Amino acid sequence: MTLSADEAARFAALLEEHQESLVTTWTEHVASTLRGRLSHAELQRQNSELRRGFRQALAGSAQDLAGEPAAELRAQLAELSATRARQGFTATETAVSIFSFKDAVLTTIDAASGGDAIALRDYVAFSSFVDEAALFTFDSYVRVREELIADQAEQLLELSTPVVKLWEGVVAVPLVGTLDSARAQVVMERLLQTLVDTGSPYAIIDITGVPAVDTQVAQHVLKTVVAARLMGADCIISGIRPQIAQTIVALGIEFGDIATKASLADALRYVLAKAGQTKQKRREL
Amino acid sequence: MSEQGQRIEVATDQDVVRVRQLVRTLAVAVKLSLVDQTKLVTAASELARNTLVYGGGGSVEVAPVDNGRRKGIRIVFSDQGPGIADLDLAFTDGYTSGGGLGLGLSGARRLVDEFDIVTAVGEGTTITVTKWCR
Ligand SMILES: Nc1ncnc2c1ncn2[C@@H]1O[C@H](COP(=O)(O)OP(=O)(O)O)[C@@H](O)[C@H]1O
Ligand SMILES: [Mg+2]
């Protein structure tokens, strides 16, 4: 249901004329649903801005929330959703803050017009406008939450990329999950830093936890190996399960002279044997 | 495509991950062997990334198929991107126009049982692959 130009104009006037009582009633409604988690003054300020936004949209003869006259209002609603999402309010609480504007408006109409027919018809049209606004808030809220979750996942990801010192002179980095470019970058930086910090001559990159090794993953691993080599470390790739080995071969990926082992234990054994040989040689010299 | 087919719009890296997950789930459901699951998921990863990177985004449809004798999975990758002018070149191992390893197209073709490509310059690219249960 869209607002006619008349309805919009009448409502804009109503929102202007009764602005104080509207904002006060509305703030009381919202405050009771949020139970003190936002200060009264803060809510009063938000609602008074939103009232201005609604009025402006209607005064510009907004027929619905989608059009140009309501652009400013949409921005306000999106902003409110983002703030509430960050403050930890639920999507419902956020949408209800807007829905309750209708209650405030109804209370005001009742008091002002004694409920005459035109006022009520206007109200019905206006109320679907507010519904749209509330649903819009709900959607923006969800979008912001998803972004927040993605951010948190990213932080988790960084935490979940440990580079461990496996043995004296041997560091290992277990790769887990999907290795996208951002993640690959983090892994490489961590590994190189650890090589510097520990002065280790050996690094094992373990891919047991990577479900599919495609050319992008392979390219990231190869780059990491090259960078580690530039720092003087020898790299071994471990955790190549049979199905991964067959897939890598069919894809045509070549790891060149990089040592590859089936398990982390194999890789460690290989490194220790190699380190032993080097010591042996040194002794013989 | 069959009724149980599922479609994913590919516009971000995250969508490529979703394609991989969907292919894995359906491949497990039709009981592809672990090796064949891995091969198909990897091929899908390559082709979906090409759809994203070179095709400028597009869609991927994954569906179980049954030819009466065997079950399998069919995947269709389509984009309305620039198309591929020189197919022989694009399928050459190591050829890349974008700093990749240049093994995605050729490698994916080796990883599946059936591979079909329709492409036209300025119109886009559609690749259909099928992997059958052994
Ligand atoms: N969907 C597509 N649309 C246009 N060009 C493509 C598409 N897929 C592949 N290509 C071209 O084929 C080349 C080879 O692709 P691929 O073997 O996957 O290697 P890479 O992704 O490493 O470049 C790409 O560099 C690109 O030029
Ligand atoms: Mg590719």
Coordinates of C-alpha atoms and ligand atoms in Angstrom, one line a residue:
Chain A
M1 CA 0.0 0.0 0.0
T2 CA 1.4 3.4 -1.0
L3 CA 0.7 6.8 0.4
S4 CA -1.2 9.2 -1.7
A5 CA 0.2 12.7 -2.0
D6 CA -2.6 14.1 0.2
E7 CA -2.1 11.4 2.9
A8 CA 1.6 12.1 2.9
A9 CA 1.1 15.8 3.2
R10 CA -1.5 15.5 6.0
F11 CA 0.8 13.1 7.9
A12 CA 3.8 15.4 7.5
A13 CA 1.8 18.2 9.1
L14 CA 0.7 15.9 11.9
L15 CA 4.2 14.8 12.6
E16 CA 5.2 18.5 12.7
E17 CA 2.4 19.7 14.8
H18 CA 2.6 17.0 17.5
Q19 CA 6.3 16.5 17.5
E20 CA 6.9 16.8 21.2
S21 CA 4.2 14.5 22.4
L22 CA 5.0 12.0 19.6
V23 CA 8.7 11.8 20.5
T24 CA 7.9 11.5 24.2
T25 CA 5.3 8.7 23.8
W26 CA 7.5 6.9 21.3
T27 CA 10.5 7.1 23.5
E28 CA 8.5 5.6 26.4
H29 CA 7.5 2.7 24.2
V30 CA 11.0 2.0 23.1
A31 CA 12.5 2.4 26.5
S32 CA 10.1 -0.2 27.9
T33 CA 11.1 -2.8 25.3
L34 CA 14.9 -2.1 25.7
R35 CA 14.6 -2.2 29.5
G36 CA 17.2 0.4 30.4
R37 CA 20.0 -0.7 28.1
L38 CA 20.0 2.6 26.4
S39 CA 19.6 5.9 28.3
H40 CA 16.4 7.8 28.0
A41 CA 18.2 10.9 26.7
E42 CA 19.9 8.8 24.0
L43 CA 16.6 7.3 22.8
Q44 CA 14.9 10.7 22.9
R45 CA 17.7 12.1 20.7
Q46 CA 17.4 9.2 18.2
N47 CA 13.7 9.2 18.1
S48 CA 13.6 13.0 17.6
E49 CA 15.9 12.6 14.6
L50 CA 13.9 9.8 13.2
R51 CA 10.7 11.8 13.5
R52 CA 12.4 14.5 11.6
G53 CA 13.4 12.0 9.0
F54 CA 9.9 10.6 8.6
R55 CA 8.5 14.1 8.4
Q56 CA 11.0 15.1 5.8
A57 CA 10.3 12.0 3.7
L58 CA 6.5 12.6 3.8
A59 CA 6.8 16.4 3.2
G60 CA 8.8 15.4 0.0
S61 CA 5.7 13.3 -0.9
A62 CA 7.3 9.9 -0.3
Q63 CA 4.9 7.2 -1.4
D64 CA 6.9 4.4 0.0
L65 CA 10.3 3.9 1.5
A66 CA 12.1 3.0 -1.8
G67 CA 11.9 6.4 -3.5
E68 CA 14.2 9.4 -3.6
P69 CA 12.3 11.5 -1.0
A70 CA 12.9 8.8 1.6
A71 CA 16.7 8.4 0.9
E72 CA 17.7 10.4 4.0
L73 CA 15.3 8.4 6.2
R74 CA 16.8 5.1 4.8
A75 CA 20.3 6.3 5.7
Q76 CA 19.1 7.1 9.2
L77 CA 17.5 3.7 9.6
A78 CA 20.6 1.9 8.3
E79 CA 22.7 3.9 10.7
L80 CA 20.4 3.0 13.6
S81 CA 20.5 -0.7 12.7
A82 CA 24.3 -0.7 12.5
T83 CA 24.6 1.0 15.9
R84 CA 22.1 -1.4 17.5
A85 CA 23.7 -4.4 15.9
R86 CA 27.1 -3.4 17.4
Q87 CA 25.6 -2.7 20.8
G88 CA 24.3 -6.2 20.9
F89 CA 20.5 -5.6 20.6
T90 CA 18.5 -8.2 18.7
A91 CA 17.1 -7.7 15.3
T92 CA 13.6 -7.9 16.8
E93 CA 14.3 -5.2 19.4
T94 CA 15.7 -3.0 16.7
A95 CA 12.7 -3.4 14.4
V96 CA 10.3 -3.0 17.3
S97 CA 11.8 0.4 18.0
I98 CA 10.5 1.5 14.7
F99 CA 7.2 -0.4 14.8
S100 CA 6.4 1.3 18.0
F101 CA 6.3 4.7 16.2
K102 CA 2.9 3.6 15.1
D103 CA 1.6 3.2 18.6
A104 CA 2.8 6.7 19.4
V105 CA 1.2 8.1 16.3
L106 CA -2.1 6.3 17.0
T107 CA -2.2 7.7 20.6
T108 CA -1.6 11.2 19.2
I109 CA -4.3 10.9 16.5
D110 CA -6.8 9.6 19.1
A111 CA -6.1 12.6 21.3
A112 CA -6.1 15.1 18.4
S113 CA -9.0 14.0 16.2
G114 CA -11.1 11.8 18.4
G115 CA -10.6 9.1 15.8
D116 CA -12.4 10.6 12.8
A117 CA -12.6 8.5 9.6
I118 CA -10.1 10.4 7.5
A119 CA -7.5 10.4 10.2
L120 CA -8.0 6.7 10.6
R121 CA -7.7 6.0 6.9
D122 CA -4.5 8.1 6.8
Y123 CA -3.2 6.1 9.7
V124 CA -3.6 2.8 7.9
A125 CA -1.7 4.1 4.9
F126 CA 0.9 5.6 7.1
S127 CA 1.2 2.5 9.2
S128 CA 2.3 0.4 6.2
F129 CA 4.9 3.0 5.5
V130 CA 6.3 2.5 9.1
D131 CA 6.1 -1.2 8.6
E132 CA 8.3 -0.9 5.6
A133 CA 10.7 1.2 7.6
A134 CA 10.8 -1.4 10.3
L135 CA 11.4 -4.2 7.9
F136 CA 14.1 -2.2 6.2
T137 CA 15.7 -1.8 9.7
F138 CA 15.5 -5.5 10.2
D139 CA 17.2 -6.2 6.9
S140 CA 20.0 -3.7 7.5
Y141 CA 20.5 -5.1 10.9
V142 CA 20.9 -8.6 9.6
R143 CA 23.4 -7.4 7.0
V144 CA 25.5 -5.6 9.6
R145 CA 25.5 -8.6 11.9
E146 CA 26.7 -10.7 9.0
E147 CA 29.6 -8.3 8.4
L148 CA 30.4 -8.4 12.1
I149 CA 30.4 -12.1 12.1
A150 CA 32.7 -12.2 9.0
D151 CA 35.1 -9.8 10.8
Q152 CA 35.1 -12.0 13.8
A153 CA 35.7 -15.0 11.6
E154 CA 38.7 -13.2 10.2
Q155 CA 40.1 -12.5 13.6
L156 CA 39.5 -16.1 14.6
L157 CA 41.3 -17.1 11.4
E158 CA 44.4 -15.2 12.4
L159 CA 44.3 -16.8 15.8
S160 CA 43.8 -20.2 14.2
T161 CA 47.0 -20.0 12.1
P162 CA 49.6 -20.9 14.7
V163 CA 53.1 -21.4 13.7
V164 CA 54.7 -23.8 16.1
K165 CA 58.2 -24.7 17.0
L166 CA 58.1 -28.4 16.5
W167 CA 61.7 -29.2 17.4
E168 CA 64.9 -27.3 17.8
G169 CA 65.4 -25.7 14.4
V170 CA 62.1 -26.9 13.0
V171 CA 58.9 -24.8 12.7
A172 CA 55.6 -26.1 11.4
V173 CA 52.5 -24.3 10.2
P174 CA 49.3 -26.4 9.9
L175 CA 46.9 -25.1 7.3
V176 CA 43.3 -25.6 8.1
G177 CA 40.1 -25.1 6.0
T178 CA 40.0 -22.9 2.9
L179 CA 43.1 -21.0 2.1
D180 CA 41.9 -17.9 0.4
S181 CA 44.3 -15.1 -0.5
A182 CA 43.8 -13.1 2.7
R183 CA 44.5 -16.2 4.8
A184 CA 47.4 -17.2 2.7
Q185 CA 49.0 -13.9 3.3
V186 CA 48.6 -14.2 7.1
V187 CA 50.1 -17.6 7.0
M188 CA 53.1 -16.6 5.0
E189 CA 53.8 -13.5 7.2
R190 CA 53.5 -15.6 10.4
L191 CA 55.8 -18.3 9.1
L192 CA 58.5 -15.8 7.9
Q193 CA 58.4 -14.0 11.2
T194 CA 58.7 -17.2 13.2
L195 CA 61.7 -18.2 11.0
V196 CA 63.3 -14.9 11.9
D197 CA 62.5 -15.2 15.6
T198 CA 63.7 -18.7 16.0
G199 CA 66.4 -18.8 13.4
S200 CA 65.1 -22.2 12.3
P201 CA 66.6 -23.7 9.2
Y202 CA 63.5 -26.0 8.5
A203 CA 59.9 -25.2 8.0
I204 CA 57.1 -27.8 7.5
I205 CA 53.9 -26.7 5.8
D206 CA 51.2 -29.2 6.8
I207 CA 48.1 -29.3 4.6
T208 CA 46.3 -32.2 6.3
G209 CA 43.5 -29.8 7.2
V210 CA 42.9 -28.4 3.7
P211 CA 40.0 -30.2 2.1
A212 CA 40.8 -29.4 -1.5
V213 CA 44.1 -28.3 -3.0
D214 CA 43.3 -26.3 -6.1
T215 CA 45.7 -24.2 -8.1
Q216 CA 45.1 -21.2 -6.0
V217 CA 46.1 -23.1 -2.8
A218 CA 49.1 -24.6 -4.6
Q219 CA 50.2 -21.2 -5.8
H220 CA 50.0 -19.8 -2.2
V221 CA 52.0 -22.7 -0.8
L222 CA 54.6 -22.4 -3.6
K223 CA 55.0 -18.7 -2.9
T224 CA 55.4 -19.4 0.8
V225 CA 58.1 -22.0 0.1
V226 CA 60.0 -19.6 -2.2
A227 CA 59.8 -16.8 0.4
A228 CA 61.0 -19.1 3.2
R229 CA 63.9 -20.3 1.0
L230 CA 64.9 -16.7 0.4
M231 CA 65.3 -16.5 4.1
G232 CA 67.5 -19.5 4.1
A233 CA 65.0 -22.1 5.4
D234 CA 64.3 -25.4 3.8
C235 CA 60.6 -26.2 3.3
I236 CA 58.8 -29.5 3.4
I237 CA 55.1 -29.9 2.5
S238 CA 53.4 -32.6 4.6
G239 CA 49.9 -34.0 5.0
I240 CA 49.4 -35.0 1.3
R241 CA 46.7 -37.6 1.5
P242 CA 46.2 -40.1 -1.3
Q243 CA 43.1 -38.4 -2.8
I244 CA 44.9 -35.0 -2.7
A245 CA 48.0 -36.5 -4.3
Q246 CA 46.0 -37.9 -7.2
T247 CA 44.1 -34.6 -7.7
I248 CA 47.4 -32.6 -7.7
V249 CA 48.8 -34.9 -10.3
A250 CA 45.8 -34.7 -12.6
L251 CA 45.7 -30.9 -12.2
G252 CA 49.3 -30.9 -13.4
I253 CA 50.7 -29.0 -10.4
E254 CA 54.4 -29.6 -9.9
F255 CA 56.1 -29.0 -6.6
G256 CA 59.5 -29.3 -8.3
D257 CA 62.3 -30.2 -5.9
I258 CA 60.2 -29.4 -2.8
A259 CA 60.1 -32.4 -0.5
T260 CA 56.6 -33.7 0.1
K261 CA 55.5 -36.2 2.8
A262 CA 52.3 -38.0 3.7
S263 CA 52.3 -37.0 7.3
L264 CA 53.7 -34.4 9.7
A265 CA 55.6 -37.2 11.5
D266 CA 57.1 -38.3 8.2
A267 CA 58.2 -34.8 7.5
L268 CA 59.8 -34.4 11.0
R269 CA 61.6 -37.7 10.6
Y270 CA 62.9 -36.6 7.2
V271 CA 64.1 -33.2 8.6
L272 CA 65.8 -34.7 11.6
A273 CA 67.6 -37.2 9.4
K274 CA 68.7 -34.4 7.1
A275 CA 69.8 -32.3 10.0
G276 CA 71.7 -35.3 11.3
Q277 CA 73.5 -35.8 8.0
T278 CA 74.5 -32.1 7.9
K279 CA 76.0 -32.3 11.4
Q280 CA 77.7 -35.5 10.4
K281 CA 79.2 -33.8 7.3
R282 CA 80.3 -30.9 9.4
R283 CA 82.1 -33.2 11.8
E284 CA 83.8 -35.0 8.9
L285 CA 85.1 -31.8 7.5
Chain B
M1 CA 18.5 -29.0 -15.3
S2 CA 17.1 -31.6 -13.0
E3 CA 14.6 -30.7 -10.2
Q4 CA 17.1 -31.4 -7.4
G5 CA 19.6 -29.0 -9.0
Q6 CA 20.8 -26.1 -6.9
R7 CA 22.1 -22.8 -8.1
I8 CA 24.7 -20.5 -6.6
E9 CA 25.3 -17.0 -7.9
V10 CA 29.1 -16.4 -7.9
A11 CA 30.1 -12.9 -7.1
T12 CA 32.7 -13.2 -4.3
D13 CA 35.4 -15.5 -3.1
Q14 CA 33.0 -16.7 -0.4
D15 CA 30.7 -17.9 -3.2
V16 CA 33.4 -20.1 -4.6
V17 CA 33.7 -21.7 -1.1
R18 CA 29.9 -22.2 -1.2
V19 CA 30.2 -23.9 -4.6
R20 CA 32.8 -26.3 -3.2
Q21 CA 30.7 -27.1 -0.2
L22 CA 27.6 -27.8 -2.3
V23 CA 29.5 -30.0 -4.7
R24 CA 31.0 -31.9 -1.9
T25 CA 27.6 -32.5 -0.2
L26 CA 26.0 -33.7 -3.5
A27 CA 29.0 -35.8 -4.4
V28 CA 28.8 -37.6 -1.1
A29 CA 25.1 -38.0 -1.5
V30 CA 25.5 -39.9 -4.8
K31 CA 28.3 -41.9 -3.3
L32 CA 31.2 -40.8 -5.4
S33 CA 34.4 -42.3 -4.1
L34 CA 36.6 -40.1 -1.9
V35 CA 39.1 -39.6 -4.7
D36 CA 36.4 -38.7 -7.2
Q37 CA 34.8 -36.3 -4.7
T38 CA 38.1 -34.6 -4.2
K39 CA 38.7 -34.4 -8.0
L40 CA 35.2 -33.0 -8.7
V41 CA 35.4 -30.5 -5.8
T42 CA 38.8 -29.3 -7.1
A43 CA 37.6 -29.0 -10.7
A44 CA 34.5 -27.0 -9.4
S45 CA 36.8 -24.7 -7.4
E46 CA 38.9 -24.0 -10.5
L47 CA 36.0 -23.3 -12.8
A48 CA 34.0 -21.3 -10.3
R49 CA 37.0 -19.1 -9.7
N50 CA 37.4 -18.6 -13.4
T51 CA 33.7 -17.6 -13.6
L52 CA 34.4 -15.1 -10.9
V53 CA 37.8 -13.8 -12.0
Y54 CA 37.6 -13.9 -15.8
G55 CA 33.9 -14.1 -16.4
G56 CA 33.2 -11.2 -14.0
G57 CA 30.9 -13.4 -11.9
G58 CA 28.1 -15.6 -13.0
S59 CA 26.3 -18.7 -11.8
V60 CA 26.9 -22.3 -10.9
E61 CA 24.3 -25.1 -11.0
V62 CA 24.9 -28.4 -9.4
A63 CA 22.7 -31.4 -9.9
P64 CA 22.7 -35.1 -9.4
V65 CA 22.3 -37.0 -12.7
D66 CA 21.4 -40.6 -13.6
N67 CA 21.8 -42.2 -17.0
G68 CA 20.1 -45.4 -16.0
R69 CA 23.3 -47.2 -15.5
R70 CA 25.2 -44.9 -13.3
K71 CA 24.7 -41.9 -11.1
G72 CA 26.8 -38.8 -11.1
I73 CA 27.0 -35.1 -10.6
R74 CA 26.7 -32.5 -13.3
I75 CA 27.8 -28.9 -12.9
V76 CA 27.2 -26.0 -15.2
F77 CA 29.3 -22.8 -14.9
S78 CA 28.0 -19.8 -16.8
D79 CA 29.1 -16.2 -17.1
Q80 CA 28.3 -13.3 -19.5
G81 CA 31.9 -12.2 -19.5
P82 CA 34.3 -11.5 -22.3
G83 CA 34.4 -15.2 -23.6
I84 CA 37.5 -17.0 -24.6
A85 CA 39.0 -16.0 -28.0
D86 CA 41.6 -18.7 -28.3
L87 CA 40.5 -22.0 -26.7
D88 CA 43.7 -23.9 -27.6
L89 CA 45.7 -21.2 -25.9
A90 CA 43.4 -21.2 -22.8
F91 CA 43.7 -24.9 -22.5
T92 CA 47.5 -24.9 -22.8
D93 CA 49.0 -26.0 -19.5
G94 CA 50.6 -23.0 -17.9
Y95 CA 48.9 -20.4 -19.9
T96 CA 47.4 -17.6 -17.8
S97 CA 46.3 -14.1 -18.6
G98 CA 46.0 -13.2 -15.0
G99 CA 49.0 -14.4 -13.0
G100 CA 47.6 -17.8 -12.0
L101 CA 49.2 -21.2 -12.5
G102 CA 47.4 -21.6 -15.8
L103 CA 46.3 -25.1 -14.9
G104 CA 42.6 -24.5 -14.0
L105 CA 40.9 -25.2 -17.4
S106 CA 43.2 -27.9 -18.6
G107 CA 43.4 -29.4 -15.1
A108 CA 39.7 -29.4 -14.5
R109 CA 39.2 -31.2 -17.9
R110 CA 41.5 -33.9 -16.7
L111 CA 39.7 -34.2 -13.3
V112 CA 36.2 -34.9 -14.7
D113 CA 34.6 -37.5 -17.0
E114 CA 32.8 -35.2 -19.4
F115 CA 33.7 -31.6 -20.2
D116 CA 31.9 -29.3 -22.6
I117 CA 32.7 -25.7 -23.3
V118 CA 30.6 -23.1 -25.2
T119 CA 32.1 -19.7 -25.5
A120 CA 31.7 -16.6 -27.7
V121 CA 33.7 -13.5 -27.6
G122 CA 31.7 -10.7 -26.0
E123 CA 28.9 -13.0 -24.9
G124 CA 30.3 -15.2 -22.2
T125 CA 31.3 -18.8 -21.4
T126 CA 29.4 -21.8 -20.3
I127 CA 31.2 -24.9 -19.1
T128 CA 29.4 -28.2 -18.3
V129 CA 31.2 -31.0 -16.5
T130 CA 30.0 -34.4 -15.3
K131 CA 31.6 -37.0 -13.0
W132 CA 30.1 -40.5 -12.9
C133 CA 30.2 -43.0 -10.1
R134 CA 32.5 -45.9 -10.9
Ligands
LIG1 N1 35.2 -17.9 -17.8 C1 36.2 -17.4 -18.5 N2 36.0 -16.3 -19.2 C2 37.0 -15.7 -19.9 N3 38.3 -16.2 -19.9 C3 38.5 -17.3 -19.2 C4 37.5 -18.0 -18.5 N4 38.1 -19.0 -17.9 C5 39.4 -19.0 -18.3 N5 39.7 -18.0 -19.1 C6 41.0 -17.7 -19.7 O1 41.7 -18.9 -19.7 C7 43.0 -18.7 -19.1 C8 43.4 -20.0 -18.4 O2 42.6 -20.3 -17.3 P1 43.1 -21.3 -16.2 O3 43.6 -22.5 -16.9 O4 42.0 -21.5 -15.2 O5 44.3 -20.5 -15.6 P2 44.4 -19.3 -14.6 O6 43.1 -19.2 -13.8 O7 45.6 -19.6 -13.7 O8 44.7 -18.1 -15.4 C9 42.7 -17.6 -18.1 O9 43.9 -16.9 -17.8 C10 41.8 -16.7 -18.9 O10 42.5 -15.9 -19.8
MG2 MG 41.8 -20.5 -13.2

